[in-house]
């Protein structure tokens, strides 16, 4: 496998105060200089304000062609052709459980694997991080309480935890789940950090702030990974 996945702990697409550095890094991995970037907002129910924010920040701050793929009001007949014409797939946050169910119902899970193997960059934040792994921590079942999710796409054969420094429940729950074997060993990312995978291996960690990083989490404990400030 030679495709790229950039798993973001908590990146946001908010026009006010937007920091372009992380997405500049993602676009730099694409196969052409002016990449085609597609936003997939399934986890939010294709929320119109989320989609609009994507268009505003990418059109204003990045030299790329932008598109989005909606599945709740689907207008793209040939998903495979549409997805394989993109250079970057950017998956937004929301409900990981619902995202996976909808993707599988439409057959998008298989198309995304083909896209990854073809060299299209896959990335995303929160639920858009969780989806690529075997398992994760999520509030998909109850917004007030985190729980393990064990049937992710599994492109990356390990587990993950976003928002590692941003939500109080995340760190202790993820460490306990990995220690007990409820989730396989894996990786956690702070809100301002992202893990870059080439194939199924970590190629590096990039951050927006000096105090952010990512971690390798095993039953024995966690290890901070060396990170590069963008």
PDB file of C-alpha atoms in Angstrom, residues 69-228:
ATOM      1  CA  UNK A  69     -20.184  14.320  -2.039  1.00  0.00           C
ATOM      2  CA  UNK A  70     -23.614  14.174  -0.406  1.00  0.00           C
ATOM      3  CA  UNK A  71     -25.234  10.831   0.297  1.00  0.00           C
ATOM      4  CA  UNK A  72     -28.445  11.868   2.085  1.00  0.00           C
ATOM      5  CA  UNK A  73     -29.607  13.840  -0.968  1.00  0.00           C
ATOM      6  CA  UNK A  74     -27.448  11.956  -3.413  1.00  0.00           C
ATOM      7  CA  UNK A  75     -26.977  13.391  -6.893  1.00  0.00           C
ATOM      8  CA  UNK A  76     -23.838  11.494  -7.965  1.00  0.00           C
ATOM      9  CA  UNK A  77     -24.933   8.372  -9.826  1.00  0.00           C
ATOM     10  CA  UNK A  78     -21.480   6.852 -10.411  1.00  0.00           C
ATOM     11  CA  UNK A  79     -19.699   7.049  -7.053  1.00  0.00           C
ATOM     12  CA  UNK A  80     -16.648   5.193  -8.269  1.00  0.00           C
ATOM     13  CA  UNK A  81     -15.983   7.509 -11.203  1.00  0.00           C
ATOM     14  CA  UNK A  82     -16.600  10.599  -9.080  1.00  0.00           C
ATOM     15  CA  UNK A  83     -14.332   9.563  -6.211  1.00  0.00           C
ATOM     16  CA  UNK A  84     -11.515   8.285  -8.403  1.00  0.00           C
ATOM     17  CA  UNK A  85     -11.448  11.654 -10.196  1.00  0.00           C
ATOM     18  CA  UNK A  86     -10.496  13.387  -6.924  1.00  0.00           C
ATOM     19  CA  UNK A  87      -7.021  13.866  -5.437  1.00  0.00           C
ATOM     20  CA  UNK A  88      -7.977  14.401  -1.788  1.00  0.00           C
ATOM     21  CA  UNK A  89     -11.001  13.118   0.150  1.00  0.00           C
ATOM     22  CA  UNK A  90     -11.659  15.245   3.262  1.00  0.00           C
ATOM     23  CA  UNK A  91     -14.079  13.616   5.737  1.00  0.00           C
ATOM     24  CA  UNK A  92     -15.815  15.823   8.272  1.00  0.00           C
ATOM     25  CA  UNK A  93     -16.681  15.102  11.892  1.00  0.00           C
ATOM     26  CA  UNK A  94     -19.927  13.965  13.440  1.00  0.00           C
ATOM     27  CA  UNK A  95     -21.349  10.524  14.114  1.00  0.00           C
ATOM     28  CA  UNK A  96     -18.860   7.768  13.183  1.00  0.00           C
ATOM     29  CA  UNK A  97     -21.402   4.966  13.582  1.00  0.00           C
ATOM     30  CA  UNK A  98     -23.879   6.594  11.193  1.00  0.00           C
ATOM     31  CA  UNK A  99     -21.124   7.478   8.725  1.00  0.00           C
ATOM     32  CA  UNK A 100     -20.022   3.851   8.471  1.00  0.00           C
ATOM     33  CA  UNK A 101     -23.576   2.565   8.047  1.00  0.00           C
ATOM     34  CA  UNK A 102     -24.375   5.034   5.271  1.00  0.00           C
ATOM     35  CA  UNK A 103     -21.090   4.454   3.457  1.00  0.00           C
ATOM     36  CA  UNK A 104     -21.627   0.707   3.493  1.00  0.00           C
ATOM     37  CA  UNK A 105     -25.208   1.031   2.285  1.00  0.00           C
ATOM     38  CA  UNK A 106     -24.031   3.061  -0.721  1.00  0.00           C
ATOM     39  CA  UNK A 107     -20.910   0.976  -1.357  1.00  0.00           C
ATOM     40  CA  UNK A 108     -18.654   3.956  -0.697  1.00  0.00           C
ATOM     41  CA  UNK A 109     -16.453   1.941   1.680  1.00  0.00           C
ATOM     42  CA  UNK A 110     -15.171  -0.233  -1.172  1.00  0.00           C
ATOM     43  CA  UNK A 111     -14.727   2.778  -3.468  1.00  0.00           C
ATOM     44  CA  UNK A 112     -12.653   4.600  -0.859  1.00  0.00           C
ATOM     45  CA  UNK A 113     -10.358   1.609  -0.430  1.00  0.00           C
ATOM     46  CA  UNK A 114      -9.803   1.570  -4.194  1.00  0.00           C
ATOM     47  CA  UNK A 115      -9.153   5.323  -4.114  1.00  0.00           C
ATOM     48  CA  UNK A 116      -6.567   4.933  -1.339  1.00  0.00           C
ATOM     49  CA  UNK A 117      -4.793   2.155  -3.208  1.00  0.00           C
ATOM     50  CA  UNK A 118      -4.785   4.355  -6.330  1.00  0.00           C
ATOM     51  CA  UNK A 119      -2.936   7.146  -4.499  1.00  0.00           C
ATOM     52  CA  UNK A 120      -5.787   9.461  -3.567  1.00  0.00           C
ATOM     53  CA  UNK A 121      -5.136  11.120  -0.202  1.00  0.00           C
ATOM     54  CA  UNK A 122      -7.690  10.281   2.495  1.00  0.00           C
ATOM     55  CA  UNK A 123      -7.982  12.573   5.495  1.00  0.00           C
ATOM     56  CA  UNK A 124     -10.382  13.901   8.055  1.00  0.00           C
ATOM     57  CA  UNK A 125     -10.972  15.017  11.607  1.00  0.00           C
ATOM     58  CA  UNK A 126     -12.732  13.356  14.561  1.00  0.00           C
ATOM     59  CA  UNK A 127     -15.186  10.921  12.893  1.00  0.00           C
ATOM     60  CA  UNK A 128     -13.122  11.595   9.767  1.00  0.00           C
ATOM     61  CA  UNK A 129     -10.147  10.206  11.681  1.00  0.00           C
ATOM     62  CA  UNK A 130     -11.977   7.289  13.307  1.00  0.00           C
ATOM     63  CA  UNK A 131     -13.370   5.818  10.115  1.00  0.00           C
ATOM     64  CA  UNK A 132     -10.054   4.642   8.620  1.00  0.00           C
ATOM     65  CA  UNK A 133      -9.098   2.484  11.641  1.00  0.00           C
ATOM     66  CA  UNK A 134     -10.325  -0.873  12.944  1.00  0.00           C
ATOM     67  CA  UNK A 135     -11.681   0.665  16.123  1.00  0.00           C
ATOM     68  CA  UNK A 136     -11.973   3.950  17.963  1.00  0.00           C
ATOM     69  CA  UNK A 137     -13.512   5.883  20.819  1.00  0.00           C
ATOM     70  CA  UNK A 138     -16.743   7.650  19.899  1.00  0.00           C
ATOM     71  CA  UNK A 139     -19.778   9.489  21.228  1.00  0.00           C
ATOM     72  CA  UNK A 140     -21.866   8.040  18.385  1.00  0.00           C
ATOM     73  CA  UNK A 141     -24.007   5.977  20.770  1.00  0.00           C
ATOM     74  CA  UNK A 142     -24.502   8.692  23.409  1.00  0.00           C
ATOM     75  CA  UNK A 143     -23.239  12.274  23.239  1.00  0.00           C
ATOM     76  CA  UNK A 144     -22.785  12.308  27.005  1.00  0.00           C
ATOM     77  CA  UNK A 145     -20.645   9.177  27.227  1.00  0.00           C
ATOM     78  CA  UNK A 146     -17.843   7.793  25.089  1.00  0.00           C
ATOM     79  CA  UNK A 147     -17.775   4.150  24.071  1.00  0.00           C
ATOM     80  CA  UNK A 148     -15.677   1.848  21.890  1.00  0.00           C
ATOM     81  CA  UNK A 149     -16.545   1.317  18.235  1.00  0.00           C
ATOM     82  CA  UNK A 150     -15.036  -1.853  16.794  1.00  0.00           C
ATOM     83  CA  UNK A 151     -16.143  -2.089  13.152  1.00  0.00           C
ATOM     84  CA  UNK A 152     -14.305   0.728  11.409  1.00  0.00           C
ATOM     85  CA  UNK A 153     -13.156   0.384   7.815  1.00  0.00           C
ATOM     86  CA  UNK A 154      -9.854  -1.105   8.949  1.00  0.00           C
ATOM     87  CA  UNK A 155      -7.697   0.424   6.237  1.00  0.00           C
ATOM     88  CA  UNK A 156      -5.294   0.992   9.127  1.00  0.00           C
ATOM     89  CA  UNK A 157      -4.996  -2.227  11.183  1.00  0.00           C
ATOM     90  CA  UNK A 158      -5.091  -0.627  14.617  1.00  0.00           C
ATOM     91  CA  UNK A 159      -7.303   1.620  16.729  1.00  0.00           C
ATOM     92  CA  UNK A 160      -7.386   5.364  17.303  1.00  0.00           C
ATOM     93  CA  UNK A 161      -8.567   8.143  19.550  1.00  0.00           C
ATOM     94  CA  UNK A 162      -9.126  11.754  18.396  1.00  0.00           C
ATOM     95  CA  UNK A 163      -9.465  14.793  20.692  1.00  0.00           C
ATOM     96  CA  UNK A 164      -6.902  13.254  23.059  1.00  0.00           C
ATOM     97  CA  UNK A 165      -6.255  16.510  24.886  1.00  0.00           C
ATOM     98  CA  UNK A 166      -9.563  18.166  24.083  1.00  0.00           C
ATOM     99  CA  UNK A 167     -12.163  16.008  25.827  1.00  0.00           C
ATOM    100  CA  UNK A 168     -11.713  14.785  29.399  1.00  0.00           C
ATOM    101  CA  UNK A 169     -13.074  11.266  28.832  1.00  0.00           C
ATOM    102  CA  UNK A 170     -10.898  10.418  25.848  1.00  0.00           C
ATOM    103  CA  UNK A 171      -7.487   9.655  27.332  1.00  0.00           C
ATOM    104  CA  UNK A 172      -8.474   7.503  30.339  1.00  0.00           C
ATOM    105  CA  UNK A 173     -11.089   5.573  28.374  1.00  0.00           C
ATOM    106  CA  UNK A 174      -8.835   4.850  25.410  1.00  0.00           C
ATOM    107  CA  UNK A 175      -5.938   3.729  27.602  1.00  0.00           C
ATOM    108  CA  UNK A 176      -8.264   1.429  29.544  1.00  0.00           C
ATOM    109  CA  UNK A 177      -9.868  -0.041  26.412  1.00  0.00           C
ATOM    110  CA  UNK A 178      -6.471  -0.822  24.897  1.00  0.00           C
ATOM    111  CA  UNK A 179      -5.132  -2.204  28.195  1.00  0.00           C
ATOM    112  CA  UNK A 180      -8.154  -4.510  28.550  1.00  0.00           C
ATOM    113  CA  UNK A 181      -8.038  -5.642  24.925  1.00  0.00           C
ATOM    114  CA  UNK A 182     -11.414  -4.136  24.037  1.00  0.00           C
ATOM    115  CA  UNK A 183      -9.612  -2.180  21.317  1.00  0.00           C
ATOM    116  CA  UNK A 184      -6.354  -3.139  19.606  1.00  0.00           C
ATOM    117  CA  UNK A 185      -3.250  -1.078  20.220  1.00  0.00           C
ATOM    118  CA  UNK A 186      -3.202   2.096  18.212  1.00  0.00           C
ATOM    119  CA  UNK A 187      -2.703   5.860  18.083  1.00  0.00           C
ATOM    120  CA  UNK A 188      -4.156   8.978  19.697  1.00  0.00           C
ATOM    121  CA  UNK A 189      -3.955  12.556  18.436  1.00  0.00           C
ATOM    122  CA  UNK A 190      -4.366  15.859  20.218  1.00  0.00           C
ATOM    123  CA  UNK A 191      -6.761  18.399  18.710  1.00  0.00           C
ATOM    124  CA  UNK A 192      -3.936  20.322  16.990  1.00  0.00           C
ATOM    125  CA  UNK A 193      -2.075  17.215  15.799  1.00  0.00           C
ATOM    126  CA  UNK A 194      -2.361  14.827  12.872  1.00  0.00           C
ATOM    127  CA  UNK A 195      -0.885  11.412  12.114  1.00  0.00           C
ATOM    128  CA  UNK A 196       0.415  10.887   8.593  1.00  0.00           C
ATOM    129  CA  UNK A 197       0.306   7.299   7.364  1.00  0.00           C
ATOM    130  CA  UNK A 198       1.962   5.991   4.213  1.00  0.00           C
ATOM    131  CA  UNK A 199       0.258   2.709   3.559  1.00  0.00           C
ATOM    132  CA  UNK A 200      -0.395   1.290   7.016  1.00  0.00           C
ATOM    133  CA  UNK A 201       2.731   2.755   8.637  1.00  0.00           C
ATOM    134  CA  UNK A 202       3.142   6.053  10.464  1.00  0.00           C
ATOM    135  CA  UNK A 203       5.317   8.358   8.378  1.00  0.00           C
ATOM    136  CA  UNK A 204       5.182  11.254  10.795  1.00  0.00           C
ATOM    137  CA  UNK A 205       3.210  13.533  13.064  1.00  0.00           C
ATOM    138  CA  UNK A 206       2.506  17.184  12.263  1.00  0.00           C
ATOM    139  CA  UNK A 207       1.094  19.826  14.592  1.00  0.00           C
ATOM    140  CA  UNK A 208      -0.202  23.377  14.641  1.00  0.00           C
ATOM    141  CA  UNK A 209       1.071  24.137  18.157  1.00  0.00           C
ATOM    142  CA  UNK A 210       4.247  23.240  20.034  1.00  0.00           C
ATOM    143  CA  UNK A 211       2.442  21.480  22.872  1.00  0.00           C
ATOM    144  CA  UNK A 212       0.357  19.193  20.649  1.00  0.00           C
ATOM    145  CA  UNK A 213       1.437  15.718  19.601  1.00  0.00           C
ATOM    146  CA  UNK A 214       0.250  12.172  18.928  1.00  0.00           C
ATOM    147  CA  UNK A 215       0.829   8.970  20.873  1.00  0.00           C
ATOM    148  CA  UNK A 216       1.372   5.283  20.340  1.00  0.00           C
ATOM    149  CA  UNK A 217      -0.965   3.550  22.816  1.00  0.00           C
ATOM    150  CA  UNK A 218      -0.328  -0.055  23.838  1.00  0.00           C
ATOM    151  CA  UNK A 219      -1.540  -2.218  26.735  1.00  0.00           C
ATOM    152  CA  UNK A 220       1.600  -1.246  28.645  1.00  0.00           C
ATOM    153  CA  UNK A 221       0.947   2.495  28.294  1.00  0.00           C
ATOM    154  CA  UNK A 222       1.388   5.409  25.915  1.00  0.00           C
ATOM    155  CA  UNK A 223       4.440   6.840  24.174  1.00  0.00           C
ATOM    156  CA  UNK A 224       4.541  10.386  22.776  1.00  0.00           C
ATOM    157  CA  UNK A 225       5.663  10.451  19.154  1.00  0.00           C
ATOM    158  CA  UNK A 226       8.099  12.958  17.742  1.00  0.00           C
ATOM    159  CA  UNK A 227       6.139  15.704  16.023  1.00  0.00           C
ATOM    160  CA  UNK A 228       6.959  18.413  13.476  1.00  0.00           C
TER     161      UNK A 228
END
